[in-house]
Amino acid sequence: MNLNATLFAQFVVFFILAGFTMKFVWPPLMKALDERAEKIANGLAAAEKGKAEMAAAEKRVQAELAVAKDEGLKRIGDAEKRAAAIIEDAKKTASDEAARIVAAAKADAEQQVTQAREALRGQVATLAVAGAEQILKREVNAAAHADLLNQLKAEL
């Protein structure tokens, strides 16, 4: 019986130890394990949330880049249009200036031609008077015959 009593005592000590462990040791261990599992779950959730935020931020960045690219292309197009308009305006201004210069040169040339004709008429009239003087062998009075000389100039 001694063996049975020892066995019985071991059972009693085992159950007391098991009860003590379940009442005082097991709850803090379970609490620590639960807290650890909760921290791990929170960390995984935060990582997933971070991944989702990163993906959303990447989408926003791509959208902003697309908008910036479109805006840049639009600005380049506007600048090219403005440059073409400036070039056309410069061409028109240059063409107008060239036409003005040509018109002024034509007017100047016409004026010089008119002056040359007048000078030539005067010279021809003088030559005609000199010729007539030679023919008549006398001097023709230019003051007395001014009307006649002016008529001769007009005819030439």
PDB file of C-alpha atoms in Angstrom:
ATOM      1  CA  MET A   1       0.000   0.000   0.000  1.00  0.00           C
ATOM      2  CA  ASN A   2       2.810   2.120   0.404  1.00  0.00           C
ATOM      3  CA  LEU A   3       3.092   2.211  -3.309  1.00  0.00           C
ATOM      4  CA  ASN A   4      -0.549   3.134  -3.651  1.00  0.00           C
ATOM      5  CA  ALA A   5      -0.193   5.847  -1.063  1.00  0.00           C
ATOM      6  CA  THR A   6       2.823   7.252  -2.888  1.00  0.00           C
ATOM      7  CA  LEU A   7       0.948   7.116  -6.117  1.00  0.00           C
ATOM      8  CA  PHE A   8      -2.044   8.745  -4.530  1.00  0.00           C
ATOM      9  CA  ALA A   9       0.194  11.428  -3.028  1.00  0.00           C
ATOM     10  CA  GLN A  10       1.769  12.017  -6.440  1.00  0.00           C
ATOM     11  CA  PHE A  11      -1.709  12.362  -7.959  1.00  0.00           C
ATOM     12  CA  VAL A  12      -2.725  14.828  -5.293  1.00  0.00           C
ATOM     13  CA  VAL A  13       0.486  16.855  -5.732  1.00  0.00           C
ATOM     14  CA  PHE A  14       0.046  16.701  -9.503  1.00  0.00           C
ATOM     15  CA  PHE A  15      -3.528  17.963  -9.307  1.00  0.00           C
ATOM     16  CA  ILE A  16      -2.572  20.676  -6.806  1.00  0.00           C
ATOM     17  CA  LEU A  17       0.294  21.711  -9.062  1.00  0.00           C
ATOM     18  CA  ALA A  18      -2.000  21.528 -12.103  1.00  0.00           C
ATOM     19  CA  GLY A  19      -4.663  23.624 -10.290  1.00  0.00           C
ATOM     20  CA  PHE A  20      -2.037  26.141  -9.114  1.00  0.00           C
ATOM     21  CA  THR A  21      -0.606  26.342 -12.641  1.00  0.00           C
ATOM     22  CA  MET A  22      -4.069  26.751 -14.181  1.00  0.00           C
ATOM     23  CA  LYS A  23      -5.053  29.434 -11.669  1.00  0.00           C
ATOM     24  CA  PHE A  24      -1.850  31.458 -11.303  1.00  0.00           C
ATOM     25  CA  VAL A  25       0.611  30.580 -14.091  1.00  0.00           C
ATOM     26  CA  TRP A  26      -1.634  29.812 -17.036  1.00  0.00           C
ATOM     27  CA  PRO A  27      -3.632  33.128 -17.159  1.00  0.00           C
ATOM     28  CA  PRO A  28      -0.529  35.397 -17.382  1.00  0.00           C
ATOM     29  CA  LEU A  29       0.968  33.072 -20.013  1.00  0.00           C
ATOM     30  CA  MET A  30      -2.268  33.116 -22.019  1.00  0.00           C
ATOM     31  CA  LYS A  31      -2.523  36.872 -21.561  1.00  0.00           C
ATOM     32  CA  ALA A  32       1.053  37.344 -22.821  1.00  0.00           C
ATOM     33  CA  LEU A  33       0.392  35.024 -25.777  1.00  0.00           C
ATOM     34  CA  ASP A  34      -2.876  36.835 -26.579  1.00  0.00           C
ATOM     35  CA  GLU A  35      -1.123  40.217 -26.358  1.00  0.00           C
ATOM     36  CA  ARG A  36       1.667  38.935 -28.590  1.00  0.00           C
ATOM     37  CA  ALA A  37      -0.865  37.583 -31.107  1.00  0.00           C
ATOM     38  CA  GLU A  38      -2.739  40.909 -30.986  1.00  0.00           C
ATOM     39  CA  LYS A  39       0.509  42.847 -31.603  1.00  0.00           C
ATOM     40  CA  ILE A  40       1.356  40.584 -34.506  1.00  0.00           C
ATOM     41  CA  ALA A  41      -2.165  40.992 -35.927  1.00  0.00           C
ATOM     42  CA  ASN A  42      -1.945  44.781 -35.476  1.00  0.00           C
ATOM     43  CA  GLY A  43       1.459  44.807 -37.161  1.00  0.00           C
ATOM     44  CA  LEU A  44       0.146  42.775 -40.097  1.00  0.00           C
ATOM     45  CA  ALA A  45      -2.900  45.042 -40.373  1.00  0.00           C
ATOM     46  CA  ALA A  46      -0.656  48.122 -40.282  1.00  0.00           C
ATOM     47  CA  ALA A  47       1.549  46.568 -42.971  1.00  0.00           C
ATOM     48  CA  GLU A  48      -1.487  45.878 -45.152  1.00  0.00           C
ATOM     49  CA  LYS A  49      -2.755  49.395 -44.533  1.00  0.00           C
ATOM     50  CA  GLY A  50       0.698  50.747 -45.445  1.00  0.00           C
ATOM     51  CA  LYS A  51       0.684  48.691 -48.643  1.00  0.00           C
ATOM     52  CA  ALA A  52      -2.773  50.010 -49.528  1.00  0.00           C
ATOM     53  CA  GLU A  53      -1.705  53.591 -48.796  1.00  0.00           C
ATOM     54  CA  MET A  54       1.448  53.074 -50.834  1.00  0.00           C
ATOM     55  CA  ALA A  55      -0.598  51.768 -53.770  1.00  0.00           C
ATOM     56  CA  ALA A  56      -3.001  54.726 -53.470  1.00  0.00           C
ATOM     57  CA  ALA A  57      -0.081  57.149 -53.277  1.00  0.00           C
ATOM     58  CA  GLU A  58       1.477  55.499 -56.340  1.00  0.00           C
ATOM     59  CA  LYS A  59      -1.816  55.935 -58.225  1.00  0.00           C
ATOM     60  CA  ARG A  60      -1.989  59.604 -57.170  1.00  0.00           C
ATOM     61  CA  VAL A  61       1.610  60.129 -58.263  1.00  0.00           C
ATOM     62  CA  GLN A  62       0.917  58.517 -61.639  1.00  0.00           C
ATOM     63  CA  ALA A  63      -2.205  60.676 -62.063  1.00  0.00           C
ATOM     64  CA  GLU A  64      -0.263  63.820 -61.135  1.00  0.00           C
ATOM     65  CA  LEU A  65       2.516  62.867 -63.543  1.00  0.00           C
ATOM     66  CA  ALA A  66      -0.025  62.347 -66.325  1.00  0.00           C
ATOM     67  CA  VAL A  67      -1.631  65.724 -65.576  1.00  0.00           C
ATOM     68  CA  ALA A  68       1.778  67.422 -65.467  1.00  0.00           C
ATOM     69  CA  LYS A  69       2.785  65.763 -68.739  1.00  0.00           C
ATOM     70  CA  ASP A  70      -0.450  66.823 -70.434  1.00  0.00           C
ATOM     71  CA  GLU A  71      -0.053  70.351 -69.094  1.00  0.00           C
ATOM     72  CA  GLY A  72       3.558  70.461 -70.271  1.00  0.00           C
ATOM     73  CA  LEU A  73       2.561  69.270 -73.753  1.00  0.00           C
ATOM     74  CA  LYS A  74      -0.220  71.862 -73.831  1.00  0.00           C
ATOM     75  CA  ARG A  75       2.211  74.606 -72.845  1.00  0.00           C
ATOM     76  CA  ILE A  76       4.670  73.475 -75.511  1.00  0.00           C
ATOM     77  CA  GLY A  77       1.883  73.524 -78.097  1.00  0.00           C
ATOM     78  CA  ASP A  78       0.797  76.987 -76.971  1.00  0.00           C
ATOM     79  CA  ALA A  79       4.393  78.206 -77.137  1.00  0.00           C
ATOM     80  CA  GLU A  80       4.782  76.789 -80.651  1.00  0.00           C
ATOM     81  CA  LYS A  81       1.546  78.485 -81.727  1.00  0.00           C
ATOM     82  CA  ARG A  82       2.700  81.757 -80.183  1.00  0.00           C
ATOM     83  CA  ALA A  83       6.090  81.453 -81.917  1.00  0.00           C
ATOM     84  CA  ALA A  84       4.359  80.824 -85.251  1.00  0.00           C
ATOM     85  CA  ALA A  85       2.109  83.843 -84.656  1.00  0.00           C
ATOM     86  CA  ILE A  86       5.126  86.002 -83.809  1.00  0.00           C
ATOM     87  CA  ILE A  87       6.917  84.805 -86.952  1.00  0.00           C
ATOM     88  CA  GLU A  88       3.856  85.534 -89.095  1.00  0.00           C
ATOM     89  CA  ASP A  89       3.517  88.957 -87.492  1.00  0.00           C
ATOM     90  CA  ALA A  90       7.195  89.668 -88.140  1.00  0.00           C
ATOM     91  CA  LYS A  91       6.806  88.531 -91.763  1.00  0.00           C
ATOM     92  CA  LYS A  92       3.784  90.810 -92.196  1.00  0.00           C
ATOM     93  CA  THR A  93       5.596  93.722 -90.580  1.00  0.00           C
ATOM     94  CA  ALA A  94       8.648  93.116 -92.771  1.00  0.00           C
ATOM     95  CA  SER A  95       6.448  92.835 -95.871  1.00  0.00           C
ATOM     96  CA  ASP A  96       4.655  96.073 -94.984  1.00  0.00           C
ATOM     97  CA  GLU A  97       7.983  97.798 -94.339  1.00  0.00           C
ATOM     98  CA  ALA A  98       9.373  96.487 -97.636  1.00  0.00           C
ATOM     99  CA  ALA A  99       6.281  97.738 -99.487  1.00  0.00           C
ATOM    100  CA  ARG A 100       6.649 101.136 -97.795  1.00  0.00           C
ATOM    101  CA  ILE A 101      10.354 101.302 -98.742  1.00  0.00           C
ATOM    102  CA  VAL A 102       9.581 100.271-102.342  1.00  0.00           C
ATOM    103  CA  ALA A 103       6.803 102.876-102.564  1.00  0.00           C
ATOM    104  CA  ALA A 104       9.126 105.544-101.162  1.00  0.00           C
ATOM    105  CA  ALA A 105      11.859 104.519-103.622  1.00  0.00           C
ATOM    106  CA  LYS A 106       9.375 104.622-106.521  1.00  0.00           C
ATOM    107  CA  ALA A 107       8.145 108.045-105.432  1.00  0.00           C
ATOM    108  CA  ASP A 108      11.740 109.259-105.095  1.00  0.00           C
ATOM    109  CA  ALA A 109      12.644 107.835-108.499  1.00  0.00           C
ATOM    110  CA  GLU A 110       9.553 109.407-110.046  1.00  0.00           C
ATOM    111  CA  GLN A 111      10.445 112.731-108.471  1.00  0.00           C
ATOM    112  CA  GLN A 112      14.001 112.477-109.807  1.00  0.00           C
ATOM    113  CA  VAL A 113      12.667 111.590-113.262  1.00  0.00           C
ATOM    114  CA  THR A 114      10.361 114.612-113.115  1.00  0.00           C
ATOM    115  CA  GLN A 115      13.236 116.860-112.025  1.00  0.00           C
ATOM    116  CA  ALA A 116      15.422 115.459-114.803  1.00  0.00           C
ATOM    117  CA  ARG A 117      12.644 116.074-117.356  1.00  0.00           C
ATOM    118  CA  GLU A 118      12.216 119.630-116.116  1.00  0.00           C
ATOM    119  CA  ALA A 119      15.979 120.195-116.297  1.00  0.00           C
ATOM    120  CA  LEU A 120      16.047 118.667-119.762  1.00  0.00           C
ATOM    121  CA  ARG A 121      13.127 120.809-120.897  1.00  0.00           C
ATOM    122  CA  GLY A 122      14.975 123.866-119.651  1.00  0.00           C
ATOM    123  CA  GLN A 123      18.116 122.822-121.497  1.00  0.00           C
ATOM    124  CA  VAL A 124      16.177 122.003-124.675  1.00  0.00           C
ATOM    125  CA  ALA A 125      14.430 125.371-124.471  1.00  0.00           C
ATOM    126  CA  THR A 126      17.783 127.099-124.059  1.00  0.00           C
ATOM    127  CA  LEU A 127      19.174 125.109-127.002  1.00  0.00           C
ATOM    128  CA  ALA A 128      16.089 125.916-129.060  1.00  0.00           C
ATOM    129  CA  VAL A 129      16.490 129.611-128.290  1.00  0.00           C
ATOM    130  CA  ALA A 130      20.195 129.420-129.138  1.00  0.00           C
ATOM    131  CA  GLY A 131      19.341 127.614-132.353  1.00  0.00           C
ATOM    132  CA  ALA A 132      16.674 130.138-133.211  1.00  0.00           C
ATOM    133  CA  GLU A 133      19.129 132.932-132.398  1.00  0.00           C
ATOM    134  CA  GLN A 134      21.627 131.370-134.737  1.00  0.00           C
ATOM    135  CA  ILE A 135      18.962 131.091-137.397  1.00  0.00           C
ATOM    136  CA  LEU A 136      17.749 134.626-136.972  1.00  0.00           C
ATOM    137  CA  LYS A 137      21.222 135.932-136.314  1.00  0.00           C
ATOM    138  CA  ARG A 138      19.984 138.110-133.651  1.00  0.00           C
ATOM    139  CA  GLU A 139      19.470 137.790-129.954  1.00  0.00           C
ATOM    140  CA  VAL A 140      16.097 136.646-128.725  1.00  0.00           C
ATOM    141  CA  ASN A 141      14.990 138.375-125.541  1.00  0.00           C
ATOM    142  CA  ALA A 142      14.154 135.642-122.979  1.00  0.00           C
ATOM    143  CA  ALA A 143      12.130 137.997-120.769  1.00  0.00           C
ATOM    144  CA  ALA A 144      10.015 139.227-123.655  1.00  0.00           C
ATOM    145  CA  HIS A 145       9.343 135.781-124.989  1.00  0.00           C
ATOM    146  CA  ALA A 146       8.838 133.975-121.601  1.00  0.00           C
ATOM    147  CA  ASP A 147       5.348 132.814-122.556  1.00  0.00           C
ATOM    148  CA  LEU A 148       6.637 131.390-125.793  1.00  0.00           C
ATOM    149  CA  LEU A 149       9.481 129.612-123.975  1.00  0.00           C
ATOM    150  CA  ASN A 150       7.127 128.161-121.320  1.00  0.00           C
ATOM    151  CA  GLN A 151       4.834 126.884-124.091  1.00  0.00           C
ATOM    152  CA  LEU A 152       7.853 125.291-125.768  1.00  0.00           C
ATOM    153  CA  LYS A 153       8.877 123.638-122.469  1.00  0.00           C
ATOM    154  CA  ALA A 154       5.364 122.234-122.007  1.00  0.00           C
ATOM    155  CA  GLU A 155       5.334 120.783-125.501  1.00  0.00           C
ATOM    156  CA  LEU A 156       8.664 119.039-124.936  1.00  0.00           C
TER     157      LEU A 156
END
